[in-house]
Coordinates of C-alpha atoms in Angstrom, one line a residue:
X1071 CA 0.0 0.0 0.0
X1072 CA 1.4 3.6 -1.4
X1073 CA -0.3 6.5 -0.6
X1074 CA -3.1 4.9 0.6
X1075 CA -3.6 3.0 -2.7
X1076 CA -2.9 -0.9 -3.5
X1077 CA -0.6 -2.2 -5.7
X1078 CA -0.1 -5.9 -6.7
X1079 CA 2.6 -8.3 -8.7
X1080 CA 3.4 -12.0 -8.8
X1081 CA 6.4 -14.1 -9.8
X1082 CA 6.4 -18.0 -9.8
X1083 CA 9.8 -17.7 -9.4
X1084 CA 11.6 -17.7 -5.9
X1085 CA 15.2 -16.1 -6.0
X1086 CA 16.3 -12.5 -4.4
X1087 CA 16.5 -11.1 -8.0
X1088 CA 13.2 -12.1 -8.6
X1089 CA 11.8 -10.7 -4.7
X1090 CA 13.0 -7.7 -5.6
X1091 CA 11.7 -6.7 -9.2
X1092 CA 8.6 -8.3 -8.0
X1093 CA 8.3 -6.1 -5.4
X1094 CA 9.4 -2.9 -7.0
X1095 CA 6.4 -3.5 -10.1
X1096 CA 4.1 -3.9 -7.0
X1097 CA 5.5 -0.8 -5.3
X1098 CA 5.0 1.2 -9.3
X1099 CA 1.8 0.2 -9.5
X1100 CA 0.3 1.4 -6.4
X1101 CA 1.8 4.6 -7.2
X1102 CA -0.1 4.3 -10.3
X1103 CA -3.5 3.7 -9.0
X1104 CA -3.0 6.4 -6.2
X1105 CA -3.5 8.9 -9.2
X1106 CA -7.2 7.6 -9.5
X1107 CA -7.8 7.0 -5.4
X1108 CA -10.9 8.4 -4.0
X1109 CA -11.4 7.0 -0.3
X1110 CA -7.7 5.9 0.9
X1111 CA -7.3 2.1 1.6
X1112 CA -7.4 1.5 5.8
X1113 CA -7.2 -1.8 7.2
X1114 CA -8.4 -2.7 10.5
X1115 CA -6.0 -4.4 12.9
X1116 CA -4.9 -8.0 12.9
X1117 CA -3.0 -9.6 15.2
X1118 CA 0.2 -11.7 14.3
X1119 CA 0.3 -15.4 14.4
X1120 CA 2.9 -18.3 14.1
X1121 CA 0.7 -21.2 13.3
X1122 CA 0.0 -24.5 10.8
X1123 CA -3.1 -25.4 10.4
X1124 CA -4.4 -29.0 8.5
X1125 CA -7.8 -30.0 7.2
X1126 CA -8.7 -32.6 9.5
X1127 CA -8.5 -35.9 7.9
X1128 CA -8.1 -39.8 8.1
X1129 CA -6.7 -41.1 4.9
X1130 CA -4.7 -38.7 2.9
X1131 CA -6.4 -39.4 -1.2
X1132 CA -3.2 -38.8 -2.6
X1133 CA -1.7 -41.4 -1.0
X1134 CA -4.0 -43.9 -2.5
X1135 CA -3.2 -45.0 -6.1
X1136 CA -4.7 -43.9 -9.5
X1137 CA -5.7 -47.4 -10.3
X1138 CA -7.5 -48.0 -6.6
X1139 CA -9.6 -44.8 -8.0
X1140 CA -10.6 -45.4 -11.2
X1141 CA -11.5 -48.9 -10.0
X1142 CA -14.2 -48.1 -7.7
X1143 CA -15.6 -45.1 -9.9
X1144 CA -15.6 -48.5 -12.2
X1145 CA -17.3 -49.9 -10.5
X1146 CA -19.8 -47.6 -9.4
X1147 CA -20.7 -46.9 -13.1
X1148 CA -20.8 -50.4 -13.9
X1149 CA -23.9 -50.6 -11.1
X1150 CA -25.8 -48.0 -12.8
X1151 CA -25.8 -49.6 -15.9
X1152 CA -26.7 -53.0 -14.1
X1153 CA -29.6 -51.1 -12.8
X1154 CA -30.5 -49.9 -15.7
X1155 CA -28.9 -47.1 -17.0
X1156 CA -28.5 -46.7 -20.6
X1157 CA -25.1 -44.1 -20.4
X1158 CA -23.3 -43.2 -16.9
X1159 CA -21.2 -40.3 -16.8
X1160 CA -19.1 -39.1 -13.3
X1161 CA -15.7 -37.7 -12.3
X1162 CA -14.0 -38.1 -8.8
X1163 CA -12.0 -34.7 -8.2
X1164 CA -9.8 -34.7 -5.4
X1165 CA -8.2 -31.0 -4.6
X1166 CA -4.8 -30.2 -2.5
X1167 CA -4.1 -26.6 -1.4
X1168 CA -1.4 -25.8 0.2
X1169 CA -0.8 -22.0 1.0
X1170 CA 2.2 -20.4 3.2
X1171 CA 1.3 -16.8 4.7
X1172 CA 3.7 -14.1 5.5
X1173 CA 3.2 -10.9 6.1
X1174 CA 4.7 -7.5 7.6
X1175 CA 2.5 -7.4 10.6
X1176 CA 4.5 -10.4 11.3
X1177 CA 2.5 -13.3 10.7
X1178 CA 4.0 -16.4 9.3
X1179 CA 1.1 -19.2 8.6
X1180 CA 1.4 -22.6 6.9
X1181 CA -2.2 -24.2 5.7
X1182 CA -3.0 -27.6 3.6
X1183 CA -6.3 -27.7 2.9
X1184 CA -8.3 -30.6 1.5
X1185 CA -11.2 -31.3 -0.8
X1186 CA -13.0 -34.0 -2.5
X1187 CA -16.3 -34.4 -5.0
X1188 CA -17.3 -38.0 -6.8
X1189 CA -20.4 -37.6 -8.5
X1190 CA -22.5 -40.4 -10.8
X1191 CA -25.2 -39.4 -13.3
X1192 CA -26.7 -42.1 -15.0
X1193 CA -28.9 -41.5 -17.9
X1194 CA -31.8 -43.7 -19.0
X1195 CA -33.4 -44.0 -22.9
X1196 CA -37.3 -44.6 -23.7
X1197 CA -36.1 -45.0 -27.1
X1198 CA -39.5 -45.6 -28.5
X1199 CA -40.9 -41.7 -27.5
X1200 CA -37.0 -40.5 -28.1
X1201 CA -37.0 -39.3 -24.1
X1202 CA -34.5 -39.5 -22.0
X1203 CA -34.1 -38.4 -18.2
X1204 CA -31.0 -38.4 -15.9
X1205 CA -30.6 -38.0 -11.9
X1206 CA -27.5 -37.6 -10.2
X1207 CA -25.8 -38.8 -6.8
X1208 CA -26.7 -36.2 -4.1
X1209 CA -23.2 -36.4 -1.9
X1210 CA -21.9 -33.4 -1.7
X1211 CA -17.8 -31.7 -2.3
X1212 CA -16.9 -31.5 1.1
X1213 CA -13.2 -30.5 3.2
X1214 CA -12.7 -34.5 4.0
X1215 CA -9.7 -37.2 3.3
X1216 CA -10.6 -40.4 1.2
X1217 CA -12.8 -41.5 3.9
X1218 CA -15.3 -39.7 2.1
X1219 CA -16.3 -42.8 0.2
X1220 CA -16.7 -45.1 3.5
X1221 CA -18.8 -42.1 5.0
X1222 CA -21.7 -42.0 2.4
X1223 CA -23.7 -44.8 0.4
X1224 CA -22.4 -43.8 -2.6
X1225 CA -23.5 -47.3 -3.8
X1226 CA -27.8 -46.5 -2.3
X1227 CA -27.6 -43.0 -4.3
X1228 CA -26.9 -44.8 -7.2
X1229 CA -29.7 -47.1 -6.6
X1230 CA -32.1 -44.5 -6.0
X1231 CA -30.7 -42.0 -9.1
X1232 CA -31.3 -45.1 -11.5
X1233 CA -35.0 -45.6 -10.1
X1234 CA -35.9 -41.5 -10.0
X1235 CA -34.8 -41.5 -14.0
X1236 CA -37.2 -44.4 -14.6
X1237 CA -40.0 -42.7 -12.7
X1238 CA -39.3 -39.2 -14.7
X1239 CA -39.4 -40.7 -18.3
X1240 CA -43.2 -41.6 -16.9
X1241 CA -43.8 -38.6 -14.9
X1242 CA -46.7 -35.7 -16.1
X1243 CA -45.8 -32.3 -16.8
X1244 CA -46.5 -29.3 -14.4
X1245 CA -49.3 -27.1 -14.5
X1246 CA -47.8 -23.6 -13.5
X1247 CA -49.3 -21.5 -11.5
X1248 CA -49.0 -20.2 -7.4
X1249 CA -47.9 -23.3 -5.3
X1250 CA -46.7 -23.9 -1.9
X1251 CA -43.1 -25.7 -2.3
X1252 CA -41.4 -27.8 0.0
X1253 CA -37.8 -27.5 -0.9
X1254 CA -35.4 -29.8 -0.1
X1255 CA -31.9 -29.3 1.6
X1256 CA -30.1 -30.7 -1.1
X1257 CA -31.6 -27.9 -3.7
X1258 CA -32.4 -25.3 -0.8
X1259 CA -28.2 -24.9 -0.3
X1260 CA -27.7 -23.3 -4.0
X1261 CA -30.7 -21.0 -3.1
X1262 CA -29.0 -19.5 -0.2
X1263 CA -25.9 -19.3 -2.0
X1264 CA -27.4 -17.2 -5.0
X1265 CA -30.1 -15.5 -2.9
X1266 CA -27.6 -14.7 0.3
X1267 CA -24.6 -15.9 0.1
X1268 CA -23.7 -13.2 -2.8
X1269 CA -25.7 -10.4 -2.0
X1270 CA -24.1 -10.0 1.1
X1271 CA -20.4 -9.9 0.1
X1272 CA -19.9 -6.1 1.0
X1273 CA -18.1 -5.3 -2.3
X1274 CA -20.5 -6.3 -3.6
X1275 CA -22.7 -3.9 -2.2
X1276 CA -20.3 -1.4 -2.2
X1277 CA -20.7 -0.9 -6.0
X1278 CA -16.9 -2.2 -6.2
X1279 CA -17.7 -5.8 -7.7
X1280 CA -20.0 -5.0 -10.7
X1281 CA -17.6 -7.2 -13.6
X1282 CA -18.5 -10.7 -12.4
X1283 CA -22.4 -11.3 -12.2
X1284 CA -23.2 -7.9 -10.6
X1285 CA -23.6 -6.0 -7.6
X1286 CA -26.6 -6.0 -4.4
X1287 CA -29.5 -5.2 -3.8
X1288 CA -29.0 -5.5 -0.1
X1289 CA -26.9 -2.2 0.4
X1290 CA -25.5 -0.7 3.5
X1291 CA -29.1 1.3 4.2
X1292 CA -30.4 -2.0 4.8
X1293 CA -27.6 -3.4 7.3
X1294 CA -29.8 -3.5 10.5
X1295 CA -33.2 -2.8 9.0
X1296 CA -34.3 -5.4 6.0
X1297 CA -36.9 -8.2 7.2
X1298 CA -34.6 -10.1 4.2
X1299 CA -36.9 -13.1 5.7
X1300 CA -40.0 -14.8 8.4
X1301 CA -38.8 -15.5 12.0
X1302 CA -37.9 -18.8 10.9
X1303 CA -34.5 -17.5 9.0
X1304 CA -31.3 -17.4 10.9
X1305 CA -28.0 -18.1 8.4
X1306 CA -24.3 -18.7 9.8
X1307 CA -21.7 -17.9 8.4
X1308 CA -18.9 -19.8 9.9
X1309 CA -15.2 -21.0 7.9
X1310 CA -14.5 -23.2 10.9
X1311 CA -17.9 -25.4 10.2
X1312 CA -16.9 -29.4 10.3
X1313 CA -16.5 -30.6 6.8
X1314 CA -17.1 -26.9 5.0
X1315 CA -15.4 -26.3 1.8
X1316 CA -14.6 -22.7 3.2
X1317 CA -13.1 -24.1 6.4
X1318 CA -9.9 -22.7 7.5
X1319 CA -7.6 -21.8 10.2
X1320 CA -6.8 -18.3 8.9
X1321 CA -8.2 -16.0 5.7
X1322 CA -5.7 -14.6 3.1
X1323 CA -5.2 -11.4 5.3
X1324 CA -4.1 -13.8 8.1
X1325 CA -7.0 -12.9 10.3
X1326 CA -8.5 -16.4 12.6
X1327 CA -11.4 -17.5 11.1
X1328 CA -14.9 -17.1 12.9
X1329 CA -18.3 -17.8 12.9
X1330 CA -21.1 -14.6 12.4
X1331 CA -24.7 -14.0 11.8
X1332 CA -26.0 -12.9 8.7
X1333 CA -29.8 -12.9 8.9
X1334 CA -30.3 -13.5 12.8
X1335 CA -34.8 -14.0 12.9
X1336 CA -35.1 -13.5 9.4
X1337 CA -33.2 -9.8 9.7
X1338 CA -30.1 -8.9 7.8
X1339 CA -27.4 -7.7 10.3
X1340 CA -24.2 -8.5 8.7
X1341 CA -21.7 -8.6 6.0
X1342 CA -19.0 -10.5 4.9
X1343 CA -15.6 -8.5 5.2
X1344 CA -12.0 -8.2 4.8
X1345 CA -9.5 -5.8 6.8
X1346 CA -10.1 -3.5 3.9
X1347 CA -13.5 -3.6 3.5
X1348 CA -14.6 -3.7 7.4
X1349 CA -14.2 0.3 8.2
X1350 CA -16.6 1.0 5.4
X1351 CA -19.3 -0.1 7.1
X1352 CA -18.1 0.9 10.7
X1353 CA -16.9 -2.4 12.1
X1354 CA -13.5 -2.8 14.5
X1355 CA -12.8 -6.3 13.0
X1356 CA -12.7 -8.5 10.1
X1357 CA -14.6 -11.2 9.5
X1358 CA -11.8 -13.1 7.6
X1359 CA -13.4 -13.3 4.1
X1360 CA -10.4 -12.9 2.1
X1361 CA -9.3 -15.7 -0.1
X1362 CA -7.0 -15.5 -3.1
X1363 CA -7.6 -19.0 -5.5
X1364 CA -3.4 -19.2 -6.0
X1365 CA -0.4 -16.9 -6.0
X1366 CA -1.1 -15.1 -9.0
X1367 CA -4.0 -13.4 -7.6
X1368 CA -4.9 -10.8 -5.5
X1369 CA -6.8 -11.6 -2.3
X1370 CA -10.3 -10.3 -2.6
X1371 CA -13.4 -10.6 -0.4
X1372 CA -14.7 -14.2 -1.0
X1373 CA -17.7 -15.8 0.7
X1374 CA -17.7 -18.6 3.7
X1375 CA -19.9 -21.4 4.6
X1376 CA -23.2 -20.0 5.2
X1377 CA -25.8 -22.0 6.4
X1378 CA -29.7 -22.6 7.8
X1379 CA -30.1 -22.6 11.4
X1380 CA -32.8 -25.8 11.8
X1381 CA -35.5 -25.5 13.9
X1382 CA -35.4 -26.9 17.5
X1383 CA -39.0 -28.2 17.0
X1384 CA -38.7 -31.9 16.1
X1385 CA -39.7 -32.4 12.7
X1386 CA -38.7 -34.2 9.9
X1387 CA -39.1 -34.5 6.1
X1388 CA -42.1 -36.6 6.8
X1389 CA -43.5 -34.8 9.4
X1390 CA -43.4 -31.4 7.5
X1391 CA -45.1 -33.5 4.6
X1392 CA -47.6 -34.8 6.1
X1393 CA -48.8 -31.1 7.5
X1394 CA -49.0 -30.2 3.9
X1395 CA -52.4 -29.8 2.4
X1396 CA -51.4 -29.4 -1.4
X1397 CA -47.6 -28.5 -2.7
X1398 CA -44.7 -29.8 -4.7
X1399 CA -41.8 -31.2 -3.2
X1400 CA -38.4 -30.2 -5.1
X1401 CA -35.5 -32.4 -4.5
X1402 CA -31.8 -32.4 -5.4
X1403 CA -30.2 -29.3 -7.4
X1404 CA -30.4 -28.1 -10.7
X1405 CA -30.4 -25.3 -13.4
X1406 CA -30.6 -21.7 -12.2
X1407 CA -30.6 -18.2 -13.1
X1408 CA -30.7 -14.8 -11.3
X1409 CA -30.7 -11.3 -11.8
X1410 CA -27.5 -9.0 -11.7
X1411 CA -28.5 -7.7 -8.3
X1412 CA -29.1 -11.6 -7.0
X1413 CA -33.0 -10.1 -6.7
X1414 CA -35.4 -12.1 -8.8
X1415 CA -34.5 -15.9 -9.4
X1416 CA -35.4 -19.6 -11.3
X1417 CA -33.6 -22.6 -9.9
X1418 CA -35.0 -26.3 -10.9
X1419 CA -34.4 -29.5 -9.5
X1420 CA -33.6 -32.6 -10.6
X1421 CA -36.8 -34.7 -9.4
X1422 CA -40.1 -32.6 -8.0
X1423 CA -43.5 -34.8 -6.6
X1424 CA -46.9 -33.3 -5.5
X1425 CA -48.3 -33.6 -2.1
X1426 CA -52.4 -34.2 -1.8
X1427 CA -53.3 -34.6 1.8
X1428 CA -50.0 -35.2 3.4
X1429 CA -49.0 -37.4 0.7
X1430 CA -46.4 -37.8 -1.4
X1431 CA -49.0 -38.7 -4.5
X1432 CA -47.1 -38.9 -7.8
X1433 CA -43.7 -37.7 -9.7
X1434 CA -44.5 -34.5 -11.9
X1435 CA -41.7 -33.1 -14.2
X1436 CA -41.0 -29.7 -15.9
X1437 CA -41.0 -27.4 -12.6
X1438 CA -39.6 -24.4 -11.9
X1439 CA -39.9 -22.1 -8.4
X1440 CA -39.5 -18.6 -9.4
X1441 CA -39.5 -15.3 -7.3
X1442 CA -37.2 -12.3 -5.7
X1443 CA -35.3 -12.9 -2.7
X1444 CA -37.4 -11.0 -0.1
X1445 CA -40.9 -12.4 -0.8
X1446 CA -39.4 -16.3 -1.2
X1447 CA -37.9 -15.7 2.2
X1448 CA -40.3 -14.0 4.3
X1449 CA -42.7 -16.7 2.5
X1450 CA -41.3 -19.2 5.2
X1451 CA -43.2 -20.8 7.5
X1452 CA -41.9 -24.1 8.2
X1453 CA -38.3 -25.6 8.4
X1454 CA -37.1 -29.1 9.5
X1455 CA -34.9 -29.9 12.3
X1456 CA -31.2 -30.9 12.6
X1457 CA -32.1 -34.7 11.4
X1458 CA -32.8 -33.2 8.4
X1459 CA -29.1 -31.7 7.6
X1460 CA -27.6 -31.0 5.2
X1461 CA -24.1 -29.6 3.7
X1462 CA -23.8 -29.2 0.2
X1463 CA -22.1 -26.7 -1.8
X1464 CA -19.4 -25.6 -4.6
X1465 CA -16.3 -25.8 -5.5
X1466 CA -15.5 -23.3 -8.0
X1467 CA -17.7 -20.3 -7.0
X1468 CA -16.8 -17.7 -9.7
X1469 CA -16.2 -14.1 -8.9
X1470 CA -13.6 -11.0 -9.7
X1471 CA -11.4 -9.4 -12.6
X1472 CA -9.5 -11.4 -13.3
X1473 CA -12.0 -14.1 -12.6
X1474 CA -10.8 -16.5 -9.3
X1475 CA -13.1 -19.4 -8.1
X1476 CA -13.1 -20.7 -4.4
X1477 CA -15.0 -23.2 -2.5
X1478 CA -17.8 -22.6 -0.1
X1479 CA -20.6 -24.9 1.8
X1480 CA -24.0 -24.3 2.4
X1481 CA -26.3 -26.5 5.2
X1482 CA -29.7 -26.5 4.8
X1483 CA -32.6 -28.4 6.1
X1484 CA -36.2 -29.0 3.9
X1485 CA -38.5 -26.0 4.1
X1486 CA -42.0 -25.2 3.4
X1487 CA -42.7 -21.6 1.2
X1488 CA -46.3 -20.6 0.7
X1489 CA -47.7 -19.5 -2.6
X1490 CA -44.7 -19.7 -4.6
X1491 CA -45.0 -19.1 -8.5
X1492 CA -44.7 -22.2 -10.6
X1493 CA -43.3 -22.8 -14.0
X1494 CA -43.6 -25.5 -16.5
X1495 CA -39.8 -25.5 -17.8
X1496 CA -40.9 -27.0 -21.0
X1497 CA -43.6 -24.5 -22.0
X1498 CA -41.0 -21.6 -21.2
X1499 CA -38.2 -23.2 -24.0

């Protein structure tokens, strides 16, 4: 920082020659952009730390060999198409990061972070109507070693993936129209991260992140006074939450990660922030949102696991179901699409059933839950308890000039909405 003004450069070379012309480009162009600086950058304090800190997990994946892996995704796809399936496609991605920290307020911070995703589609033909459907697996990326396979029926998802595609080649279309929705954890987490997760990343709001899928509608007038949601809305944001794709010891300004409200009784009352960004908006302390995706980048403000508070009422997906006079029940993610200002919205799913009575009745196909943030939110008024968990989330989140992606969790539990507007996805094409 010159004059108040940042200035950034990059080498992936490591010599003193190197150090030193690195440093004197980054020292140039802050300089440079001083010319052009309106408010003077100020960070907020930090304190220094000495520390290593290690994604906590049992079997390292990169100790275990290329042909053990492609085996068992082997034979994962070969009992899809046992089952049924007429073409199986899936991947198995498994993600190292290691990061060393230095800085001049004398920190000196050592992280390896780990991350895995195995996903299975499989794909089924009614070849005499030309039709085909598809459902996929439903575990999540998560921050976990190669246990991650003993933890979760991969084999059961599968099963039930190759039986949802069969139904859906069968299944009606939707008739649109206003409908209450049950939305399911598994397709609820991509809501939150479109409809809160963005919105509230403070440069965002700011006006200073417009190049990469907009700005906010939730600007700093609101901090403190939008009902963003009913009573029944309380989000986390925490990047020291078990298994979260965000979870870290430290941020890229080396500040200790924490855990903070962002919609506490369904009002907004925080932001996410960096040293840089927290004065703006009158805070002491950052909440240690800064994340750089390698070396070559600039840290900038990304977002942390944030996730649904459940309710402490016992109830479950079947209990919230059989309360339920007439709705559709959405299940597992799919395609989606929102506005610049992450204000009116479309997501899918990837299987959707009405519910007569308390009942689960039939598979319909074609839907579509469409609406802006406020309204969806504050149209609320039931939400499962903490049986009903669950984390999912993404691992290339895209965001910046020049564009970084980072990884970030969502946990969600089903929910009920009332009167939410229906599409028929095949009458919009």
């Amino acid at each position: 920082i010159i004059n108040g003004s940042w200035g950034f450069a990059s080498s992936a070379f490591i010599n003193e020659a190197e150090v030193v012309k690195t440093t004197l480009l980054a020292c140039e162009i802050a300089k440079a952009n001083s010319v052009l600086q309106k408010n003077p950058v100020e960070l907020v304090p930090a304190m220094s730390y000495t520390d290593t800190w290690t994604t906590p997990i049992q079997k390292n994946p990169f100790d275990v060999s290329i042909t053990e892996k492609i085996d068992l995704q082997l034979k994962y796809n070969k009992l899809a198409k046992s089952l049924g399936a007429d073409y199986v496609d899936s991947f198995m991605w498994f993600i190292n990061e290691w990061k060393y920290f230095a800085s001049s307020d004398g920190s000196y911070i050592t992280q390896d972070l780990y991350r895995i995703w195995a996903q299975t589609n499989s794909t089924l033909v009614d070849k005499s109507e030309g039709k085909y459907e598809s459902r996929s697996t439903d575990i999540a990326p998560l921050s976990i070693g190669y246990e991650y396979f003993n933890e979760f029926p991969f084999e059961k998802e599968i099963e039930v993936a190759v039986e949802t595609a069969k139904m859906k080649l069968k299944a009606p279309t939707v008739t649109p129209g206003k409908k209450d929705v049950i939305i399911h954890a598994n397709n609820l987490y991509l809501t939150i991260h479109e409809s809160c997760g963005h919105p509230t990343e403070l440069d965002r709001a700011l006006g200073y992140e417009a190049n990469y899928a907009g700005t906010s509608f939730m600007t700093p007038d609101k901090l403190g006074k939008l009902k963003y949601g009913s009573d029944l809305i309380n989000l986390i944001a925490d990047r020291t939450q078990k298994f979260g794709l965000a979870t870290r010891g430290y941020d890229d300004d080396g500040v200790k990660t924490v855990e903070f409200p962002i919609i506490d009784k369904g009002l907004f009352v925080n932001y996410q922030t960096t040293r840089e960004q927290a004065k703006n908006i009158g805070n002491e302390d950052s909440f240690a949102c800064a994340y750089a995706d390698s070396w070559s980048h600039f840290p900038i403000q990304r977002m942390p696991n944030i996730s649904m508070i459940p309710s402490k009422e016992k109830k479950s997906l079947d209990d919230l179901i059989s309360e339920t006079e007439d709705a559709i029940l959405v299940i597992g993610s799919g395609s989606w699409s929102i506005d610049m200002q992450r204000y009116n919205f479309q997501f899918t799913g990837q299987e959707f059933w009405e519910i007569k009575n308390g009942k689960k009745t039939g598979m319909i196909n074609d839907v579509a839950y469409q609406g802006n943030t406020i309204d969806f939110w504050n149209a609320c008024d039931a939400i499962c308890d903490e049986s009903e968990y669950y984390l999912g989330g993404s691992l290339f989140c895209g965001k910046g000039e020049p564009g970084q992606v980072s990884p970030v969790s969502h946990g969600a539990v089903p929910s009920r909405f009332k009167q939410i507007n229906i599409l028929n996805t095949k009458s919009q094409i």
